[in-house]
CSV table of C-alpha atoms in Angstrom, one decimal:
chain,number,residue,atom,x,y,z
O,223,UNK,CA,26.8,35.3,72.6
O,224,UNK,CA,24.3,32.9,71.0
O,225,UNK,CA,26.7,30.4,69.5
O,226,UNK,CA,25.6,26.8,68.9
O,227,UNK,CA,28.3,24.1,68.5
O,228,UNK,CA,27.7,20.8,66.7
O,229,UNK,CA,30.4,18.4,68.1
O,230,UNK,CA,29.5,15.8,65.5
O,231,UNK,CA,30.1,18.2,62.6
O,232,UNK,CA,33.0,17.7,60.2
O,233,UNK,CA,33.7,21.4,60.5
O,234,UNK,CA,36.2,22.1,63.3
O,235,UNK,CA,34.8,23.8,66.4
O,236,UNK,CA,36.9,26.9,66.0
O,237,UNK,CA,35.6,27.4,62.4
O,238,UNK,CA,32.0,26.9,63.7
O,239,UNK,CA,32.6,29.7,66.2
O,240,UNK,CA,34.3,31.9,63.7
O,241,UNK,CA,31.5,31.3,61.1
O,242,UNK,CA,28.7,32.2,63.6
O,243,UNK,CA,30.5,35.4,64.6
O,244,UNK,CA,31.1,36.3,61.0
O,245,UNK,CA,27.4,35.9,60.2
O,246,UNK,CA,26.5,38.1,63.1
O,247,UNK,CA,28.9,40.8,61.9
O,248,UNK,CA,27.6,40.6,58.3
O,249,UNK,CA,24.0,40.8,59.6
O,250,UNK,CA,24.9,43.9,61.6
O,251,UNK,CA,24.1,42.1,64.8
O,252,UNK,CA,27.6,43.0,65.9
O,253,UNK,CA,28.5,46.4,64.6
O,254,UNK,CA,31.8,48.1,64.1
O,255,UNK,CA,33.6,48.8,67.4
O,256,UNK,CA,31.7,46.1,69.4
O,257,UNK,CA,34.0,44.4,71.9
O,258,UNK,CA,33.8,40.6,71.9
O,259,UNK,CA,34.0,38.5,75.1
O,260,UNK,CA,37.5,37.7,76.3
O,261,UNK,CA,39.0,34.4,75.2
O,262,UNK,CA,38.6,32.7,78.5
O,263,UNK,CA,35.1,34.1,79.0
O,264,UNK,CA,33.8,32.8,75.7
O,265,UNK,CA,35.6,29.5,76.1
O,266,UNK,CA,33.9,29.0,79.5
O,267,UNK,CA,30.5,29.9,78.0
O,268,UNK,CA,30.9,27.4,75.2
O,269,UNK,CA,32.6,24.7,77.1
O,270,UNK,CA,35.7,24.6,74.9
O,271,UNK,CA,39.4,25.1,75.4
O,272,UNK,CA,40.7,28.7,75.3
O,273,UNK,CA,42.9,27.8,72.4
O,274,UNK,CA,39.8,27.0,70.4
O,275,UNK,CA,38.5,30.6,70.9
O,276,UNK,CA,42.0,32.0,70.1
O,277,UNK,CA,42.0,30.2,66.8
O,278,UNK,CA,38.5,31.3,66.0
O,279,UNK,CA,39.3,35.0,66.8
O,280,UNK,CA,42.6,34.6,64.8
O,281,UNK,CA,40.6,33.4,61.8
O,282,UNK,CA,38.4,36.5,61.9
O,283,UNK,CA,41.4,38.8,62.4
O,284,UNK,CA,43.0,37.4,59.3
O,285,UNK,CA,39.8,38.1,57.3
O,286,UNK,CA,39.8,41.7,58.5
O,287,UNK,CA,36.5,41.3,60.5
O,288,UNK,CA,38.1,41.8,63.9
O,289,UNK,CA,41.1,43.8,65.2
O,290,UNK,CA,43.1,42.7,68.2
O,291,UNK,CA,44.2,45.4,70.6
O,292,UNK,CA,47.0,44.6,73.1
O,293,UNK,CA,46.9,48.1,74.6
O,294,UNK,CA,44.1,49.8,76.5
O,295,UNK,CA,41.3,49.2,75.6
O,296,UNK,CA,42.5,45.6,75.2
O,297,UNK,CA,40.5,42.9,73.5
O,298,UNK,CA,38.9,42.0,70.1
O,299,UNK,CA,36.8,44.6,68.3
O,300,UNK,CA,34.6,44.3,65.3
O,301,UNK,CA,35.7,45.9,62.1
O,302,UNK,CA,33.3,46.9,59.2
O,303,UNK,CA,32.0,43.9,57.2
O,304,UNK,CA,31.4,46.0,54.0
O,305,UNK,CA,33.8,48.1,52.0
O,306,UNK,CA,32.7,50.9,49.6
O,307,UNK,CA,33.2,50.2,45.9
O,308,UNK,CA,32.5,51.8,42.6
O,309,UNK,CA,30.9,49.4,40.1
O,310,UNK,CA,30.7,49.5,36.3
O,311,UNK,CA,29.3,47.3,33.6
O,312,UNK,CA,32.4,46.3,31.7
O,313,UNK,CA,34.0,42.9,31.2
O,314,UNK,CA,37.8,42.9,31.7
O,315,UNK,CA,39.9,40.4,29.7
O,316,UNK,CA,42.7,39.3,32.0
O,317,UNK,CA,45.8,37.2,31.7
O,318,UNK,CA,45.9,33.5,32.4
O,319,UNK,CA,47.5,32.1,35.5
O,320,UNK,CA,47.1,28.5,36.6
O,321,UNK,CA,48.7,26.6,39.5
O,322,UNK,CA,46.7,23.3,39.8
O,323,UNK,CA,46.5,21.0,42.8
O,324,UNK,CA,43.8,19.1,44.6
O,325,UNK,CA,42.8,19.6,48.2
O,326,UNK,CA,41.5,16.9,50.6
O,327,UNK,CA,37.8,17.4,49.7
O,328,UNK,CA,38.5,17.3,45.9
O,329,UNK,CA,40.6,14.2,46.2
O,330,UNK,CA,37.9,12.4,48.2
O,331,UNK,CA,35.2,13.5,45.8
O,332,UNK,CA,37.2,12.1,42.8
O,333,UNK,CA,37.9,8.9,44.7
O,334,UNK,CA,34.2,8.3,45.4
O,335,UNK,CA,33.4,9.1,41.7
O,336,UNK,CA,36.0,6.5,40.6
O,337,UNK,CA,34.6,3.9,43.0
O,338,UNK,CA,31.1,4.6,41.6
O,339,UNK,CA,32.1,2.9,38.4
O,340,UNK,CA,32.9,-0.3,40.3
O,341,UNK,CA,29.7,-2.3,40.4
O,342,UNK,CA,30.9,-4.0,43.6
O,343,UNK,CA,29.1,-1.2,45.3
O,344,UNK,CA,25.6,0.0,45.4
O,345,UNK,CA,26.5,3.5,44.3
O,346,UNK,CA,24.7,6.6,45.2
O,347,UNK,CA,28.0,8.4,44.8
O,348,UNK,CA,29.2,9.8,41.5
O,349,UNK,CA,27.0,10.7,38.5
O,350,UNK,CA,27.4,7.7,36.2
O,351,UNK,CA,24.5,7.3,33.8
O,352,UNK,CA,22.6,4.0,33.5
O,353,UNK,CA,23.3,2.2,30.2
O,354,UNK,CA,19.7,1.1,30.2
O,355,UNK,CA,18.7,4.6,29.1
O,356,UNK,CA,21.4,5.2,26.6
O,357,UNK,CA,20.0,7.0,23.5
O,358,UNK,CA,17.4,5.0,21.7
O,359,UNK,CA,16.8,4.9,17.9
O,360,UNK,CA,18.8,3.5,15.1
O,361,UNK,CA,22.3,4.5,16.4
O,362,UNK,CA,23.8,1.8,14.1
O,363,UNK,CA,22.4,3.6,11.1
O,364,UNK,CA,23.8,6.9,12.3
O,365,UNK,CA,27.3,5.5,12.8
O,366,UNK,CA,27.2,3.8,9.5
O,367,UNK,CA,26.1,7.0,7.7
O,368,UNK,CA,28.9,8.9,9.4
O,369,UNK,CA,31.7,6.5,8.3
O,370,UNK,CA,32.7,6.0,4.6
O,371,UNK,CA,33.5,2.4,3.5
O,372,UNK,CA,35.3,1.1,0.5
O,373,UNK,CA,34.2,-2.0,-1.6
O,374,UNK,CA,35.8,-4.4,0.9
O,375,UNK,CA,34.0,-2.8,3.9
O,376,UNK,CA,37.1,-1.0,5.2
O,377,UNK,CA,36.6,2.4,6.7
O,378,UNK,CA,38.0,5.1,4.3
O,379,UNK,CA,37.1,8.2,6.3
O,380,UNK,CA,34.5,9.7,8.6
O,381,UNK,CA,32.5,12.9,8.5
O,382,UNK,CA,34.6,15.9,9.5
O,383,UNK,CA,33.8,19.2,11.2
O,384,UNK,CA,30.1,19.4,12.0
O,385,UNK,CA,30.2,22.1,14.6
O,386,UNK,CA,28.2,24.7,12.6
O,387,UNK,CA,25.5,22.2,12.0
O,388,UNK,CA,25.4,21.3,15.7
O,389,UNK,CA,25.2,25.0,16.7
O,390,UNK,CA,22.0,25.4,14.6
O,391,UNK,CA,20.5,22.3,16.2
O,392,UNK,CA,21.3,23.7,19.6
O,393,UNK,CA,19.4,26.8,18.7
O,394,UNK,CA,16.4,24.6,17.9
O,395,UNK,CA,16.6,22.8,21.2
O,396,UNK,CA,16.9,26.1,23.1
O,397,UNK,CA,13.9,27.6,21.3
O,398,UNK,CA,11.8,24.9,23.0
O,399,UNK,CA,13.0,26.5,26.3
O,400,UNK,CA,11.9,29.9,25.0
O,401,UNK,CA,15.6,30.9,24.4
O,402,UNK,CA,16.0,32.3,20.9
O,403,UNK,CA,19.6,32.6,19.9
O,404,UNK,CA,21.7,32.7,16.8
O,405,UNK,CA,24.4,30.2,15.9
O,406,UNK,CA,27.0,32.9,16.1
O,407,UNK,CA,26.2,33.2,19.8
O,408,UNK,CA,27.0,29.5,20.4
O,409,UNK,CA,30.5,28.0,21.0
O,410,UNK,CA,31.0,24.3,21.2
O,411,UNK,CA,33.2,23.0,24.1
O,412,UNK,CA,34.0,19.6,25.5
O,413,UNK,CA,31.9,19.9,28.7
O,414,UNK,CA,30.7,22.5,31.2
O,415,UNK,CA,33.8,22.3,33.4
O,416,UNK,CA,35.9,23.3,30.3
O,417,UNK,CA,33.5,26.2,29.7
O,418,UNK,CA,34.0,27.4,33.3
O,419,UNK,CA,37.8,27.1,32.9
O,420,UNK,CA,37.9,29.1,29.7
O,421,UNK,CA,35.7,31.8,31.0
O,422,UNK,CA,37.9,32.2,34.1
O,423,UNK,CA,40.9,32.3,31.8
O,424,UNK,CA,39.5,35.0,29.6
O,425,UNK,CA,38.2,37.3,32.2
O,426,UNK,CA,39.7,36.8,35.6
O,427,UNK,CA,43.2,37.1,37.1
O,428,UNK,CA,44.7,35.8,40.3
O,429,UNK,CA,43.1,37.4,43.3
O,430,UNK,CA,39.9,38.3,41.6
O,431,UNK,CA,36.6,37.2,43.3
O,432,UNK,CA,33.9,35.0,41.9
O,433,UNK,CA,30.6,34.4,43.8
O,434,UNK,CA,29.3,30.8,43.9
O,435,UNK,CA,26.4,29.0,45.6
O,436,UNK,CA,27.2,27.0,48.6
O,437,UNK,CA,27.2,24.0,48.8
O,438,UNK,CA,29.3,23.7,45.6
O,439,UNK,CA,30.5,20.6,43.6
O,440,UNK,CA,34.2,20.1,44.5
O,441,UNK,CA,35.5,19.9,40.9
O,442,UNK,CA,33.9,23.2,40.1
O,443,UNK,CA,35.4,24.7,43.3
O,444,UNK,CA,38.8,23.3,42.2
O,445,UNK,CA,38.6,25.3,38.9
O,446,UNK,CA,38.1,28.6,40.8
O,447,UNK,CA,40.6,27.8,43.5
O,448,UNK,CA,43.4,26.7,41.2
O,449,UNK,CA,42.9,29.8,39.1
O,450,UNK,CA,44.1,31.7,42.2
O,451,UNK,CA,40.6,33.2,42.6
O,452,UNK,CA,38.9,34.3,45.8
O,453,UNK,CA,35.8,32.0,45.8
O,454,UNK,CA,33.1,33.8,47.8
O,455,UNK,CA,30.2,31.6,48.8
O,456,UNK,CA,26.5,32.5,49.2
O,457,UNK,CA,24.3,30.0,51.1
O,458,UNK,CA,21.4,28.2,49.3
O,459,UNK,CA,17.8,28.5,50.5
O,460,UNK,CA,14.9,26.3,49.4
O,461,UNK,CA,14.2,28.5,46.4
O,462,UNK,CA,17.7,29.5,45.4
O,463,UNK,CA,20.6,31.5,46.8
O,464,UNK,CA,20.1,34.0,49.6
O,465,UNK,CA,19.8,37.3,47.7
O,466,UNK,CA,20.4,39.5,50.7
O,467,UNK,CA,23.6,37.7,51.4
O,468,UNK,CA,24.5,37.8,47.7
O,469,UNK,CA,24.2,41.6,47.7
O,470,UNK,CA,26.2,41.9,50.9
O,471,UNK,CA,29.0,39.8,49.4
O,472,UNK,CA,29.0,41.8,46.2
O,473,UNK,CA,29.5,45.0,48.2
O,474,UNK,CA,32.3,43.5,50.2
O,475,UNK,CA,34.3,41.4,47.6
O,476,UNK,CA,33.6,43.2,44.3
O,477,UNK,CA,33.3,40.0,42.3
O,478,UNK,CA,33.9,39.7,38.6
O,479,UNK,CA,31.3,36.9,38.1
O,480,UNK,CA,28.4,35.2,39.8
O,481,UNK,CA,28.2,31.4,39.1
O,482,UNK,CA,24.8,29.8,39.6
O,483,UNK,CA,22.8,26.6,38.8
O,484,UNK,CA,19.2,27.8,39.0
O,485,UNK,CA,17.6,24.5,37.8
O,486,UNK,CA,18.1,21.5,40.0
O,487,UNK,CA,21.2,22.8,41.7
O,488,UNK,CA,23.9,20.3,42.4
O,489,UNK,CA,24.0,19.1,45.1
O,490,UNK,CA,20.8,20.5,46.8
O,491,UNK,CA,18.3,20.0,43.9
O,492,UNK,CA,16.9,23.5,44.5
O,493,UNK,CA,15.1,25.4,41.8
O,494,UNK,CA,15.5,29.2,41.9
O,495,UNK,CA,12.1,30.9,42.1
O,496,UNK,CA,11.0,33.4,39.4
O,497,UNK,CA,11.1,36.2,41.9
O,498,UNK,CA,14.7,35.4,42.8
O,499,UNK,CA,15.7,35.1,39.1
O,500,UNK,CA,14.4,38.5,38.5
O,501,UNK,CA,16.1,39.9,41.6
O,502,UNK,CA,19.4,38.3,40.7
O,503,UNK,CA,19.3,39.9,37.3
O,504,UNK,CA,18.5,43.3,38.9
O,505,UNK,CA,21.4,43.0,41.3
O,506,UNK,CA,23.8,41.9,38.6
O,507,UNK,CA,22.8,44.8,36.5
O,508,UNK,CA,23.0,47.3,39.3
O,509,UNK,CA,26.5,46.3,40.3
O,510,UNK,CA,27.8,45.4,36.9
O,511,UNK,CA,28.5,41.7,37.7
O,512,UNK,CA,27.9,39.2,34.9
O,513,UNK,CA,26.3,35.8,35.6
O,514,UNK,CA,27.4,32.3,34.5
O,515,UNK,CA,24.2,30.1,34.3
O,516,UNK,CA,24.9,26.3,34.3
O,517,UNK,CA,21.9,24.2,33.2
O,518,UNK,CA,23.3,20.7,33.0
O,519,UNK,CA,20.3,18.9,34.5
O,520,UNK,CA,17.6,20.8,32.6
O,521,UNK,CA,16.3,17.8,30.8
O,522,UNK,CA,15.6,15.9,34.0
O,523,UNK,CA,12.5,17.8,34.8
O,524,UNK,CA,9.7,15.8,36.4
O,525,UNK,CA,6.9,18.4,36.6
O,526,UNK,CA,5.1,20.6,34.1
O,527,UNK,CA,6.5,23.8,35.6
O,528,UNK,CA,9.1,25.4,33.3
O,529,UNK,CA,10.6,28.6,34.7
O,530,UNK,CA,12.4,30.9,32.2
O,531,UNK,CA,16.2,30.7,32.2
O,532,UNK,CA,18.2,33.7,33.4
O,533,UNK,CA,19.5,34.0,29.9
O,534,UNK,CA,16.0,34.4,28.4
O,535,UNK,CA,15.0,36.9,31.1
O,536,UNK,CA,18.2,39.0,30.7
O,537,UNK,CA,17.8,42.3,28.9
O,538,UNK,CA,21.4,43.5,29.3
O,539,UNK,CA,23.5,40.7,27.8
O,540,UNK,CA,24.9,40.0,31.2
O,541,UNK,CA,24.3,36.2,31.3
O,542,UNK,CA,26.5,33.4,29.9
O,543,UNK,CA,24.6,30.2,29.5
O,544,UNK,CA,26.4,26.8,29.8
O,545,UNK,CA,25.0,23.3,29.1
O,546,UNK,CA,26.2,19.9,28.0
O,547,UNK,CA,25.1,16.7,26.3
O,548,UNK,CA,27.2,14.6,28.7
O,549,UNK,CA,24.3,13.3,30.8
O,550,UNK,CA,21.7,13.0,28.0
O,551,UNK,CA,24.0,11.5,25.3
O,552,UNK,CA,26.5,9.4,27.3
O,553,UNK,CA,28.1,7.3,24.6
O,554,UNK,CA,31.6,8.5,25.7
O,555,UNK,CA,30.7,11.8,23.9
O,556,UNK,CA,31.9,14.9,25.6
O,557,UNK,CA,30.1,17.8,23.9
O,558,UNK,CA,28.9,21.0,25.6
O,559,UNK,CA,28.2,24.5,24.6
O,560,UNK,CA,28.3,28.1,25.7
O,561,UNK,CA,25.8,30.8,24.7
O,562,UNK,CA,26.5,34.4,25.1
O,563,UNK,CA,27.2,37.8,23.4
O,564,UNK,CA,29.1,37.4,20.1
O,565,UNK,CA,32.3,39.0,21.3
O,566,UNK,CA,32.5,36.6,24.2
O,567,UNK,CA,31.8,33.6,22.0
O,568,UNK,CA,34.3,34.8,19.4
O,569,UNK,CA,37.0,35.1,22.1
O,570,UNK,CA,36.2,31.6,23.4
O,571,UNK,CA,36.6,30.2,19.9
O,572,UNK,CA,40.0,31.9,19.5
O,573,UNK,CA,41.2,30.6,22.9
O,574,UNK,CA,40.1,27.0,22.0
O,575,UNK,CA,41.9,27.3,18.7
O,576,UNK,CA,45.1,28.6,20.3
O,577,UNK,CA,45.1,25.8,22.9
O,578,UNK,CA,44.3,23.1,20.3
O,579,UNK,CA,41.6,21.7,22.6
O,580,UNK,CA,39.9,18.7,21.0
O,581,UNK,CA,36.2,18.9,20.6
O,582,UNK,CA,34.7,15.7,19.2
O,583,UNK,CA,33.7,16.2,15.5
O,584,UNK,CA,32.2,12.7,15.5
O,585,UNK,CA,30.2,13.5,18.6
O,586,UNK,CA,28.9,16.7,17.0
O,587,UNK,CA,27.8,14.7,14.0
O,588,UNK,CA,26.1,11.9,16.0
O,589,UNK,CA,24.2,14.4,18.2
O,590,UNK,CA,23.1,16.4,15.2
O,591,UNK,CA,21.9,13.3,13.4
O,592,UNK,CA,20.1,12.2,16.6
O,593,UNK,CA,18.4,15.6,16.9
O,594,UNK,CA,17.4,15.9,13.2
O,595,UNK,CA,15.9,12.4,13.1
O,596,UNK,CA,13.6,13.2,16.0
O,597,UNK,CA,15.2,10.8,18.4
O,598,UNK,CA,16.6,13.4,20.9
O,599,UNK,CA,13.2,14.8,21.9
O,600,UNK,CA,11.8,11.3,22.6
O,601,UNK,CA,14.9,10.3,24.4
O,602,UNK,CA,14.7,13.2,26.9
O,603,UNK,CA,11.1,12.3,27.6
O,604,UNK,CA,12.1,8.8,28.3
O,605,UNK,CA,14.9,9.9,30.6
O,606,UNK,CA,12.6,12.1,32.6
O,607,UNK,CA,10.0,9.3,33.0
O,608,UNK,CA,12.7,6.8,34.0
O,609,UNK,CA,14.4,8.9,36.6
O,610,UNK,CA,11.2,10.3,38.0
O,611,UNK,CA,10.3,6.8,39.0
O,612,UNK,CA,13.7,6.2,40.5
O,613,UNK,CA,13.3,9.4,42.6
O,614,UNK,CA,9.9,8.3,43.8
O,615,UNK,CA,11.2,4.9,44.9
O,616,UNK,CA,14.3,6.4,46.6
O,617,UNK,CA,12.1,8.8,48.6
O,618,UNK,CA,9.6,6.1,49.6
O,619,UNK,CA,12.5,4.0,50.9
O,620,UNK,CA,14.0,6.9,52.8
O,621,UNK,CA,10.6,7.6,54.4
O,622,UNK,CA,10.9,4.2,56.0
O,623,UNK,CA,14.1,5.2,57.9
O,624,UNK,CA,13.2,8.8,58.6
O,625,UNK,CA,12.9,8.1,62.3
O,626,UNK,CA,16.6,7.2,62.3
O,627,UNK,CA,17.5,10.8,61.7
O,628,UNK,CA,17.5,11.5,57.9
O,629,UNK,CA,15.2,13.9,56.1
O,630,UNK,CA,15.1,15.5,52.6
O,631,UNK,CA,13.1,18.0,50.4
O,632,UNK,CA,12.0,16.2,47.3
O,633,UNK,CA,13.3,18.1,44.2
O,634,UNK,CA,11.2,18.8,41.1
O,635,UNK,CA,13.9,17.2,38.9
O,636,UNK,CA,17.5,16.2,38.5
O,637,UNK,CA,19.2,12.9,39.5
O,638,UNK,CA,20.4,13.9,43.0
O,639,UNK,CA,18.8,13.9,46.4
O,640,UNK,CA,20.2,16.1,49.2
O,641,UNK,CA,19.6,14.7,52.6
O,642,UNK,CA,19.9,16.3,56.1
O,643,UNK,CA,21.1,14.3,59.1
O,644,UNK,CA,20.3,14.7,62.7
O,645,UNK,CA,23.0,16.4,64.8
O,646,UNK,CA,24.0,13.1,66.5
O,647,UNK,CA,25.1,11.6,63.2
O,648,UNK,CA,28.6,12.3,62.0
O,649,UNK,CA,28.5,12.2,58.2
O,650,UNK,CA,32.2,11.2,57.7
O,651,UNK,CA,31.6,8.2,60.0
O,652,UNK,CA,28.4,7.4,58.2
O,653,UNK,CA,30.2,7.5,54.9
O,654,UNK,CA,32.8,5.0,56.1
O,655,UNK,CA,30.2,2.7,57.8
O,656,UNK,CA,28.0,2.7,54.7
O,657,UNK,CA,31.0,1.9,52.4
O,658,UNK,CA,31.9,-1.0,54.6
O,659,UNK,CA,28.4,-2.3,53.9
O,660,UNK,CA,28.9,-1.8,50.2
O,661,UNK,CA,27.0,1.4,49.8
O,662,UNK,CA,28.6,4.6,48.3
O,663,UNK,CA,27.3,8.1,48.8
O,664,UNK,CA,28.8,11.6,48.9
O,665,UNK,CA,29.2,13.1,52.4
O,666,UNK,CA,28.0,16.7,52.6
O,667,UNK,CA,31.2,18.3,53.9
O,668,UNK,CA,32.9,17.8,50.6
O,669,UNK,CA,30.6,20.5,49.1
O,670,UNK,CA,31.6,23.2,51.7
O,671,UNK,CA,35.0,24.5,50.9
O,672,UNK,CA,35.3,26.6,54.1
O,673,UNK,CA,33.4,24.2,56.4
O,674,UNK,CA,29.9,24.8,57.7
O,675,UNK,CA,27.8,24.9,60.9
O,676,UNK,CA,24.6,23.0,61.7
O,677,UNK,CA,23.5,19.5,60.7
O,678,UNK,CA,25.4,17.3,58.4
O,679,UNK,CA,24.3,16.2,54.9
O,680,UNK,CA,24.7,13.4,52.4
O,681,UNK,CA,24.1,13.5,48.6
O,682,UNK,CA,22.5,10.5,47.0
O,683,UNK,CA,22.8,10.2,43.2
O,684,UNK,CA,20.3,7.7,41.7
O,685,UNK,CA,21.6,7.8,38.1
O,686,UNK,CA,22.9,4.3,38.0
O,687,UNK,CA,21.1,2.1,40.5
O,688,UNK,CA,18.5,-0.6,39.9
O,689,UNK,CA,15.2,-0.6,41.8
O,690,UNK,CA,16.4,-3.5,44.0
O,691,UNK,CA,19.7,-1.6,44.7
O,692,UNK,CA,17.7,1.4,45.9
O,693,UNK,CA,15.8,-0.8,48.3
O,694,UNK,CA,18.8,-2.7,49.5
O,695,UNK,CA,21.0,0.5,49.6
O,696,UNK,CA,18.6,2.5,51.8
O,697,UNK,CA,18.2,-0.5,54.1
O,698,UNK,CA,22.0,-0.7,54.5
O,699,UNK,CA,22.2,3.0,54.9
O,700,UNK,CA,19.8,2.8,57.8
O,701,UNK,CA,21.9,0.1,59.4
O,702,UNK,CA,25.0,2.3,59.0
O,703,UNK,CA,23.1,5.2,60.7
O,704,UNK,CA,22.3,3.0,63.7
O,705,UNK,CA,25.9,2.0,63.8
O,706,UNK,CA,27.4,5.6,64.0
O,707,UNK,CA,24.7,7.4,66.0
O,708,UNK,CA,25.8,8.9,69.3
O,709,UNK,CA,23.4,9.4,72.2
O,710,UNK,CA,25.2,12.4,73.5
O,711,UNK,CA,27.8,14.7,72.2
O,712,UNK,CA,31.4,14.3,73.1
O,713,UNK,CA,34.0,17.0,73.2
O,714,UNK,CA,36.4,17.0,70.2
């Protein structure tokens, strides 16, 4: 069997073997009834211990992809990778069930984010916005206008509920993206993560499946996992998720939602092509699976190309659009929004009211004033120019250490750069070595909830680093790579 093992990968060898066999089954390279090599035979071919193959085969048996026979004919046999299923186009409101805990990846992700606030590091880790590009314009005037003062200058009160006004302003912003919506189709939330949580609460129950793009941000993965959901991953390609694999996973797992970030995907930075957007909508309609479209890095666009959103292309009201002002208006203001069919938006509003979730009225007022005074449009232009320069500098510095074993595909926007490492670089060791040198970044294995095969990755966020920190940080990263490189693979 053509199985390649990367002994420097963070994914255990048995999972690499299981993952490769799983892909071969799903691609019909191994069909139902095929007998796999014996445990000792495959172990000998791969140069691993027999117990490693036993664990790999056991993983596939537990997933229902293999069956183990202890009677003649003995051995491991392939089962069917796809089950038949009847699809329909209905949403199903389901009861809420939450049991929340963090796994190791999510804990490490949160720790790196927290460390990113500490300026003792050159931080390419968490997304923390640079105060140098905080919203411009007369913010003092906006705040003063919001507050009511008495004759002695004491605050008497502040402007109250401004959500309806903000909804109308959001409609104006989206119109510039060729998305024409009514205020009744907009629900204000605190942030995109909260929107995901509420959508899962309204429509999914424990054991239901949701399809996500892989790699996926750990805190989003945590929302799905802690809801007791079956998180089904679809690999990313240069122009968006693998549509053939998506359709295969839909047939097999019967998901209730597809979650996607078509613009500047986090962490890869990929932009879904127009042809894939159209095919995704066709697949979603054919199988009756609604789509959640997150667009939280939309304003960090560095080219003139502007692909239509899934929401604007959708003819069947099957797309829920989610965005936030958290990155573009970071004055401690947590305001996001959901756009969708009226019934869905109405249900979201009722759920928020029942749970008494606080959505900042002051934040809604400040953002509305900022938009109406013309500051917001200028601010987003300034953000794009500022971070486009940062991306260019980061790429130019990485080019100087490319020979050390780190490559990338330059994205068209966003504030993240997804880098690929040579096979002789262990990303966990690289993370630790770089941190010792005062440089933070996100190791790629954090974004793969089930492990992965192939080369390692790191995510570099350039949202809060100076030009000099980029130069120094990449130099130190290169030194860390030299420190952890192995000339030949060692058995794990």
